[in-house]
XYZ file of C-alpha atoms in Angstrom:
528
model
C 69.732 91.408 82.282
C 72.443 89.191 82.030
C 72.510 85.462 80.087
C 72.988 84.307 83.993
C 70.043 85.909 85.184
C 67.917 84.752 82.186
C 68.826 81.054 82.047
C 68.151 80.548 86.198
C 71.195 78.813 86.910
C 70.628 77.622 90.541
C 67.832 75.349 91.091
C 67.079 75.299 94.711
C 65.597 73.377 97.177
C 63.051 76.969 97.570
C 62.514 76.134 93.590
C 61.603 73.100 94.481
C 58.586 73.901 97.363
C 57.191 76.335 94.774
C 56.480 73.464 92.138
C 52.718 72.541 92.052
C 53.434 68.969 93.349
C 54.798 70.544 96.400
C 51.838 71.798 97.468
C 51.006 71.424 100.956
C 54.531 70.328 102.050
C 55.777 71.366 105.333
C 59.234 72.325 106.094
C 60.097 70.878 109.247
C 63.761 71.733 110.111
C 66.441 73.612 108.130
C 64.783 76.124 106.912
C 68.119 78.254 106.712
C 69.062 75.898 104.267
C 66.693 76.543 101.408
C 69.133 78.148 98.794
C 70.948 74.750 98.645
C 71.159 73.645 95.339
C 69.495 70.508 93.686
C 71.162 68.782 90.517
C 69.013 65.765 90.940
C 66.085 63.740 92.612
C 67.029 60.654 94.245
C 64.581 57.922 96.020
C 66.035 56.260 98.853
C 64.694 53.597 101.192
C 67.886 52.484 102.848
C 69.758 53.498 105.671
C 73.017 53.529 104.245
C 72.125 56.985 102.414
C 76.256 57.635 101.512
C 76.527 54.644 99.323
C 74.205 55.615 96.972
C 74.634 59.443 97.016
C 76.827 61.753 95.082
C 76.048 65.077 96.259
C 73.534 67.762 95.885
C 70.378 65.691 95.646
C 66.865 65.706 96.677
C 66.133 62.307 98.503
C 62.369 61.157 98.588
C 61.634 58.425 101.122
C 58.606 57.168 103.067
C 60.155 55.620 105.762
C 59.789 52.208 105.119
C 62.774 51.602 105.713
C 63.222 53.390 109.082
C 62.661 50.138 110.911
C 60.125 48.725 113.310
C 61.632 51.860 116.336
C 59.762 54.293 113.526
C 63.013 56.575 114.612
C 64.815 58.455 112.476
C 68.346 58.686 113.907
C 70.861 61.687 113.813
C 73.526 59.910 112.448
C 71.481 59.258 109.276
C 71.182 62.566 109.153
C 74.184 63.439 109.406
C 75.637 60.804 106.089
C 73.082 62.772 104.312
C 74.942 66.113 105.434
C 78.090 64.533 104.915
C 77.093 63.623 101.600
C 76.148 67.319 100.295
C 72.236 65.801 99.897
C 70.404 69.556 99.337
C 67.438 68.082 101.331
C 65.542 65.483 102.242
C 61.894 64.888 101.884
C 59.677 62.638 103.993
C 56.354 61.369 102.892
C 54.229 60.464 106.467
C 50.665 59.215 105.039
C 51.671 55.297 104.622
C 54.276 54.729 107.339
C 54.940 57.457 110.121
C 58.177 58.377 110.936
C 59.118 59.597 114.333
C 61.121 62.790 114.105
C 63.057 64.203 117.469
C 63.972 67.320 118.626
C 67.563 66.267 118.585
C 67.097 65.133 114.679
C 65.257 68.335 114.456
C 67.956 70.497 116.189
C 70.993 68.900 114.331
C 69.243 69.469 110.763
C 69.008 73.383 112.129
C 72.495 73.282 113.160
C 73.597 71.977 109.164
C 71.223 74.331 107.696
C 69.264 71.035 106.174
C 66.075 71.120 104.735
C 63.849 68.151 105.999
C 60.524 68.639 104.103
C 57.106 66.385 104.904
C 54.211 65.454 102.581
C 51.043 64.940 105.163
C 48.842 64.028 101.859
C 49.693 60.960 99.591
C 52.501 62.061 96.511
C 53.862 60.685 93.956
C 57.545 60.258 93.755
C 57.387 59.619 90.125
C 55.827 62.202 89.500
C 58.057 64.562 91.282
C 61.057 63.036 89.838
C 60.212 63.325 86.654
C 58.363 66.890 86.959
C 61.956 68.084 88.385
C 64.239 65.796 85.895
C 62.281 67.680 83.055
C 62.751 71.203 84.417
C 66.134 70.359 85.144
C 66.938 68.856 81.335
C 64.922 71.717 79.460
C 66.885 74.303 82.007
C 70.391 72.216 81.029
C 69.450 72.722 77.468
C 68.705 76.551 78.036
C 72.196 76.839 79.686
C 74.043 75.400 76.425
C 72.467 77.432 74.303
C 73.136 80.686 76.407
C 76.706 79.442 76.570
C 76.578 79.394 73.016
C 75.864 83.093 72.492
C 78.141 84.310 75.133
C 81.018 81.949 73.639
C 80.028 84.258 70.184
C 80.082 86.882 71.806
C 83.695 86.859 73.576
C 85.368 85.442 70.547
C 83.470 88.602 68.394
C 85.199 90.771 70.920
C 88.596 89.715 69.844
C 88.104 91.219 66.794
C 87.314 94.501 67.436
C 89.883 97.148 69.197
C 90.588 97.383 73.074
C 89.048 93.722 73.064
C 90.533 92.693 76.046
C 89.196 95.145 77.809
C 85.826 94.370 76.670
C 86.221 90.617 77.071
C 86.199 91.564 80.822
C 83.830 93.706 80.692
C 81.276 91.851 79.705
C 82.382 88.957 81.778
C 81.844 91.194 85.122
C 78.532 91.578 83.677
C 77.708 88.255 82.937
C 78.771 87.095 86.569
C 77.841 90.214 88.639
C 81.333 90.279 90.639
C 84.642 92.065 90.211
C 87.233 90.369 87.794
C 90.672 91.321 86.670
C 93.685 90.242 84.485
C 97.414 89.929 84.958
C 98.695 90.334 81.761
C 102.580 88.954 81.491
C 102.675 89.085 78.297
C 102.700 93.275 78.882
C 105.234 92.691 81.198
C 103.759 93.672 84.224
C 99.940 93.259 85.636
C 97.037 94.787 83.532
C 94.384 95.953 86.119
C 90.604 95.747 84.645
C 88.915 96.920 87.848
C 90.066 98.269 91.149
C 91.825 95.399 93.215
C 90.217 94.068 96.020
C 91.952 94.616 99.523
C 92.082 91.001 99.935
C 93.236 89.328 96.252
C 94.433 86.285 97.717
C 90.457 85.800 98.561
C 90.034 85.451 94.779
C 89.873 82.114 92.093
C 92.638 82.735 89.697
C 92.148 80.989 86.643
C 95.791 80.599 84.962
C 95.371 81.512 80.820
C 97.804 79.779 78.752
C 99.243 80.425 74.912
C 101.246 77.787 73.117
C 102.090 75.832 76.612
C 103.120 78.919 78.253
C 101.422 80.836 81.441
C 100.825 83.955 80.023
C 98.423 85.077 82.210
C 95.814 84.649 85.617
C 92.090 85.661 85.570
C 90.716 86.148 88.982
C 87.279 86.104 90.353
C 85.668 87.725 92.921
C 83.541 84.217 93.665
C 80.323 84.212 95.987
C 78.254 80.949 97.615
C 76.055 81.576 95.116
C 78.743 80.435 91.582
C 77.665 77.080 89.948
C 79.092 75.008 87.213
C 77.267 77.751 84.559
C 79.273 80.376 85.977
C 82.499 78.265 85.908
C 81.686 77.302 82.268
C 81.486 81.141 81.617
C 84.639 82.075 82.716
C 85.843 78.957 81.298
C 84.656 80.651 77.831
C 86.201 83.999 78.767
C 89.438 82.704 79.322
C 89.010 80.540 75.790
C 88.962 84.618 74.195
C 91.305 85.978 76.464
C 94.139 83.500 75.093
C 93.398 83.997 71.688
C 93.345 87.859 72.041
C 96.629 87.452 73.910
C 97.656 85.190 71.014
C 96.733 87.654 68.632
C 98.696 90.305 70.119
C 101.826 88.142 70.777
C 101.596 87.318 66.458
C 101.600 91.402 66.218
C 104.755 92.196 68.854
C 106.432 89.179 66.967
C 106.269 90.824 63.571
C 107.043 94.190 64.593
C 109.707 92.314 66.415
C 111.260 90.814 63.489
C 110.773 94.134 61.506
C 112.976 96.189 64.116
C 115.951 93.823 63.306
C 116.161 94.922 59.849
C 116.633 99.097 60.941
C 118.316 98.598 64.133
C 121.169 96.450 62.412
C 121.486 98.777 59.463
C 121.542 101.764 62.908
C 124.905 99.577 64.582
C 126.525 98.923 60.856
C 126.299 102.606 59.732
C 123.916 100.994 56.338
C 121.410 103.222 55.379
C 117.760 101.723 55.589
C 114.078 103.353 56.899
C 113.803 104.210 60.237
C 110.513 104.024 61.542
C 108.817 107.146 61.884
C 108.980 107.239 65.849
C 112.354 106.731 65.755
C 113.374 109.679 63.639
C 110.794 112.097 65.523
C 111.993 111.070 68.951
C 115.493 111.243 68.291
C 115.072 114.901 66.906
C 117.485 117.276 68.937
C 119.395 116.602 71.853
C 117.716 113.677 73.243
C 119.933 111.379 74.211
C 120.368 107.390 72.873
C 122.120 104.682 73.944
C 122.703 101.294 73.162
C 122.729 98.014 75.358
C 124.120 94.634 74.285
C 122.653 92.192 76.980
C 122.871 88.205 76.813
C 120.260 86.322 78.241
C 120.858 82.702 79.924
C 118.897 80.851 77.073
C 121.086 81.860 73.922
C 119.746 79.654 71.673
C 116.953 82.140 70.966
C 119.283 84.266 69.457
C 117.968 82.534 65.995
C 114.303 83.693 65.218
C 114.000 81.154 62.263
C 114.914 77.785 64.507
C 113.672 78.996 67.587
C 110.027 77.287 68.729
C 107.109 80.054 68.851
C 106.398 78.384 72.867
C 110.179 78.782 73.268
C 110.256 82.404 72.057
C 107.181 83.155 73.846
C 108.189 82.309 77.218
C 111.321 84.686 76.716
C 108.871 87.064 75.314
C 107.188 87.750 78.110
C 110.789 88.822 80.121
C 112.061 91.049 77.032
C 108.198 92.951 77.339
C 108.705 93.304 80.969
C 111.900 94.895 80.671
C 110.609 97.275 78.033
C 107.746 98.436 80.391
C 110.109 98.731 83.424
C 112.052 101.282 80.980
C 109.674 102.937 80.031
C 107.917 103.523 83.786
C 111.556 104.933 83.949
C 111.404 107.303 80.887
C 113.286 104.934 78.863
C 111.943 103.798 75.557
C 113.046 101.091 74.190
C 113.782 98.813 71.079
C 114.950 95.248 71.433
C 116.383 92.612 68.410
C 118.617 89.828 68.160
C 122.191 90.473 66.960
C 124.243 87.556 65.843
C 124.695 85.935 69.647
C 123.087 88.758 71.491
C 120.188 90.942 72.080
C 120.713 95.067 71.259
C 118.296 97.412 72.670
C 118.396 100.629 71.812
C 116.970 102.827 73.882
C 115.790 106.797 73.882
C 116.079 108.606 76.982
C 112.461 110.683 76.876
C 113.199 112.182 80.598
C 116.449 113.702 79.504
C 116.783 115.529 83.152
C 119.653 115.828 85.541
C 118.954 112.261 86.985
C 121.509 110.005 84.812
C 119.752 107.632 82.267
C 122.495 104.788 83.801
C 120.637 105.241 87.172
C 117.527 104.566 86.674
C 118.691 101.682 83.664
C 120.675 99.895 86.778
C 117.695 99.668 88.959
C 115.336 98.507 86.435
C 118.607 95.542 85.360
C 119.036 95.038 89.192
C 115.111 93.921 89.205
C 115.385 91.751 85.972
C 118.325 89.914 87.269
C 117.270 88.871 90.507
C 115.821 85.425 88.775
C 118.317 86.021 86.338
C 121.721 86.154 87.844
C 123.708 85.184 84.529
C 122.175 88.217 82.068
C 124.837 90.807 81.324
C 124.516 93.826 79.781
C 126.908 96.089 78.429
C 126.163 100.230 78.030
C 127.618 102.985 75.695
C 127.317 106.465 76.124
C 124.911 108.307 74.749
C 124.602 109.780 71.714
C 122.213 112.637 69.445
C 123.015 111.421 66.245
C 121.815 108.691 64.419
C 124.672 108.486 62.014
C 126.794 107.779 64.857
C 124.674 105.040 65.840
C 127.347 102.460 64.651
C 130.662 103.554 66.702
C 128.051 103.581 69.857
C 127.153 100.371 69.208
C 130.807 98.960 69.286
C 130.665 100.508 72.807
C 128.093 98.260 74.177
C 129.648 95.582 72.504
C 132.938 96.112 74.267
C 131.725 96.519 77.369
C 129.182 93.253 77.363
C 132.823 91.522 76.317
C 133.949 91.960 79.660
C 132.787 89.520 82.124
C 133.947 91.935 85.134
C 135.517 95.587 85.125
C 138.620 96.658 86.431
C 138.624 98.759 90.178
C 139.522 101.991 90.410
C 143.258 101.267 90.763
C 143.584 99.198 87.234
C 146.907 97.821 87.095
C 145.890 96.011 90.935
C 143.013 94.022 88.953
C 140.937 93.424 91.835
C 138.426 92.028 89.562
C 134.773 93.013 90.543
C 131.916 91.079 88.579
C 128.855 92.871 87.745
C 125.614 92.368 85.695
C 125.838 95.557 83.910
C 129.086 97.785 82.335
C 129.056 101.144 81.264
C 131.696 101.790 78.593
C 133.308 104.204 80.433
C 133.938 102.025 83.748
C 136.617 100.379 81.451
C 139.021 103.079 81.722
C 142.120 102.343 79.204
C 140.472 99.357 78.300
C 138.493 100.924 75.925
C 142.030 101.647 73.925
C 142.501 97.633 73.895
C 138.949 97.210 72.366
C 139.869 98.677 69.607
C 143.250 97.109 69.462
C 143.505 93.930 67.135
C 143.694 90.661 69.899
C 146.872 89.133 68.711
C 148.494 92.210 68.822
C 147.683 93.207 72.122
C 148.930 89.410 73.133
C 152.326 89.909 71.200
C 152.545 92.834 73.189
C 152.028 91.139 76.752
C 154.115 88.002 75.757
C 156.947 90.327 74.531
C 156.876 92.111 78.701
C 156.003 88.776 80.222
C 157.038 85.918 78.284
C 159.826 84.789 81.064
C 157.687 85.252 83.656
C 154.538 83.300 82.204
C 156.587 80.291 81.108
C 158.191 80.024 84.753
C 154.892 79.968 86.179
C 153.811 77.708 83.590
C 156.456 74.822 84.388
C 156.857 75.419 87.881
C 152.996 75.784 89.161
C 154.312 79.052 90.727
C 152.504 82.647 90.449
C 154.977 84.986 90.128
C 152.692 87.123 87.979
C 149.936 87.660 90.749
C 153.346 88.751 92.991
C 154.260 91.651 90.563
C 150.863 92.690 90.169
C 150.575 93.036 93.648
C 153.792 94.500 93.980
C 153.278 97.342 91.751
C 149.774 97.771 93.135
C 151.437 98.652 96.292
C 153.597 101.125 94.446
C 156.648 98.564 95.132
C 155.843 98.799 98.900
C 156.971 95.248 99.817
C 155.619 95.353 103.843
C 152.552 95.909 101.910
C 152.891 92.892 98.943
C 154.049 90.431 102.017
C 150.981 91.491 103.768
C 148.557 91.179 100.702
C 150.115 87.644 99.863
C 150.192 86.563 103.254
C 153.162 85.840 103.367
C 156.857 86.479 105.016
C 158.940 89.541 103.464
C 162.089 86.834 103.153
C 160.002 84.902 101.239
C 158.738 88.015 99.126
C 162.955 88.833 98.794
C 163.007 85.060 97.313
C 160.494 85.562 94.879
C 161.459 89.630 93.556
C 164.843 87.947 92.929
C 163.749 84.993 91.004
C 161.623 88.141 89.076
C 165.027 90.241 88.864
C 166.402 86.838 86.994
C 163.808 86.469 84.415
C 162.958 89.883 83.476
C 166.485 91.107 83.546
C 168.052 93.805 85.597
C 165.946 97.148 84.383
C 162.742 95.950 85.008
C 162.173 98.389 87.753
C 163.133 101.245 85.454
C 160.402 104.009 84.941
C 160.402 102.967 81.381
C 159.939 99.685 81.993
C 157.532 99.545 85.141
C 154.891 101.486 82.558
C 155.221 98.596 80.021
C 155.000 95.817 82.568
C 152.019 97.413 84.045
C 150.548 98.242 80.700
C 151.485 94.814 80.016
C 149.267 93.441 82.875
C 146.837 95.596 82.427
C 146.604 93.549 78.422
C 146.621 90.441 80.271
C 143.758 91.360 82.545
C 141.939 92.792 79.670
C 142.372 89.349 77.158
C 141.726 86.980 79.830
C 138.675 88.780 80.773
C 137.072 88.825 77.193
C 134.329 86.513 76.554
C 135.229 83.710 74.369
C 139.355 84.702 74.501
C 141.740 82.319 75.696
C 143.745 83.399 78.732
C 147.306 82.801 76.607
């Protein structure tokens, strides 16, 4: 039996009729009505029954102040109604009170209890006799709530306590109940959903300010305040299991950053066990450098625990999306990024970047300014490091370069796989202020025309070579005439001297450009 069941936590107005001083009482309409529930006896003389109601009581009158008509009207009936009263009784020995069909019929219609006493009662009596029952009962219900509250919080303790929390709430309450878990990253089902959810109370469960969770309750007519201060008590447990766990995740958190920096630096340190067994053969590892559009987290030690939480949550869902995609995954801070380094457990003909670009598509849809850059993959852990460099590069680059490079028609994208950088992987690994020497050296002329003149001859050669020096083409992709296209290849002939369409040179301006593109592309980099 549950705590519920043993406490009786609705007292009714069908309670009520069974008490001894209710013997003999009639029920003369309503009778539809008797599971209403009674908090509270209430005498009342008046006519004005709203005023002095609050809902959910049992009114006791004699009628004596019904009036000289001895007619009880509908529309008193009706404030009681309106007023949630759970029934009213009628005492008819000293003053009789006329009752009519239509009074009768409307009380029917509201499922409203009107009781009479044909003998002489006491209202004291009854009001304290059901004041009593309902204090002692009040009393009961505390102490039950007590050992229940116990109860959850010794749950917490032991293993799989979540799942036991809810168990022995759907006892307690005799309904369905289930939990979405966001702190797991995606919904933790208890019990089979309901074809309807949105029928359901959802209770929202909150750690350290942030919603890290919704209970929801299959609720009946039948739930009262007991039931509400049960679940209220669940959810209590729930947080501080889901606190518990989120302390756990946050250690073994900061314990992956120690190994999985020493993995991108090529320093030796312990790997934990998983790690080395899963990466045993030919499975295949990759790493991802991904910024996030709150970067100030990238610093565990300053960073609030609310704060971190809150992010939490979106770093666990993207681990479970990876891993519903045969993708396991470890994720750390590094210096002003997050690395994740990730196992590919599926290892089959379907690429790893695949299904890793439809699980980033899904994160980024509320996240349009996360990035993420991919290496290839890799079997050995001692190459870990020059992997990591990969994903480093590509993150660098806010957009890749098309399929015809030197025409830079700059595509942006959320997430770059190393090897969609074509030669730009050579320039990654090129110091920066040599690769702008060598640009300056090819362009120089040209850039410090532009520069004092607010023209863009650059854009024109890079179209122009684009086109494979086609100028119909360039006129057509500047929009504008070929005379004026003439103008501007001669003011080019001028600055760059008269061998710059040599086969010799062409290569160096378009490697040239192809530097430009790649430094004024780089994160942090200025475009000179």
């Amino acid at each position: 039996m549950s705590m519920i069941e043993q406490v009786d936590t609705r007292f009714t107005v069908s309670d009520c009729l069974k008490r001894p001083l209710f013997e003999g009482a009639r029920i003369l309409a309503g009778h539809s009505g008797l599971q209403r529930q009674v908090r509270w006896v209430h005498v009342l003389e008046i006519m004005d029954g709203s005023s002095y109601v609050h809902g959910e009581e049992l009114v006791l009158m004699t009628g004596v102040g019904v009036g000289e008509r001895r007619q009880l009207s509908v529309s008193y009936i009706a404030q009681l109604v309106e007023s949630n009263v759970s029934a009213l009784c009628i005492e008819m020995v000293h003053h009789y009170v006329n009752l009519s069909d239509s009074v009768k019929s409307y009380a029917d219609s509201c499922h409203f209890p009107i009781i009479l006493f044909e003998k002489p009662v006491s209202f004291i009596d009854i009001t304290q006799d059901i004041h009593t029952f309902l204090i002692h009962r009040h009393h009961d219900q505390l102490v039950a709530l007590e050992k229940i509250s116990s109860q959850f919080l010794n749950l917490t303790l032991q293993q799989r306590g979540l799942a036991k929390i809810l168990t022995l709430l759907e006892h307690e309450l005799q309904t369905t109940v289930w939990l979405k878990d966001y702190l797991q990253g995606t919904p933790l089902i208890h019990a089979k959903e309901p074809e309807k959810p949105e029928a359901c109370n959802s209770y929202a469960i909150t750690v350290l300010d942030v919603h890290v969770g919704d209970l929801f309750v299959m609720e009946n007519d039948f739930f009262s305040e007991f039931h509400r201060l049960i679940i209220d008590r669940a959810i209590t447990a729930i947080a501080q299991e889901l606190l518990r766990r989120f302390s756990l995740e946050e250690r073994r958190f900061r314990s992956s950053q120690k190994w999985m920096h020493d993995l991108a630096t090529s320093k030796s340190g312990n790997l934990p066990r998983e790690v080395e067994i899963k990466a045993q053969g030919d499975t295949p590892l990759f790493w991802c450098a991904f910024q996030s559009d709150t970067p100030h987290l990238y610093d565990l030690n300053t960073t609030s625990d609310s704060l971190f939480l809150s992010f939490f949550q979106k770093l666990k869902k993207l681990q479970f999306m990876l891993g519903q995609n045969g993708i396991q995954s470890w994720i750390t801070t590094y210096r002003h990024q997050w690395m994740l380094l990730g196992i590919d457990l599926m290892n089959t003909p379907t690429s790893y970047m695949n299904r890793l670009e439809e699980v980033w598509t899904q994160m980024t849809k509320n996240h349009s300014t996360w990035q993420m850059g991919v290496s290839r993959t890799f079997t050995s852990l001692k190459d870990a490091h020059l992997y990591w460099k990969q994903a480093e590069l590509a993150l660098s680059i806010q957009a890749i370069p098309s399929h015809t490079i030197e025409g830079k028609q700059i595509q942006r994208k959320e997430l770059i796989h190393y090897d969609q950088l074509g030669p730009w992987q050579l320039y990654g690994q090129v110091e920066p202020t040599i690769l702008k020497q060598y640009y300056k050296d090819q362009l120089n002329p040209l850039l410090t025309y532009d520069q004092k003149h607010g023209t863009d001859l650059r854009h024109t050669l890079d179209l122009y070579l684009e086109t494979e020096q086609n100028k119909q083409a360039t006129a057509k992709k500047l929009f504008i005439h070929r005379q004026t296209l003439y103008y501007r290849l001669n003011k080019i002939n001028r600055l760059l001297g008269t061998d710059w369409e040599s086969a010799n040179r062409l290569l160096a301006l378009k490697q040239a450009l192809s530097i430009f593109h790649f430094i004024q592309l780089r994160q942090g980099e200025d475009e000179q």
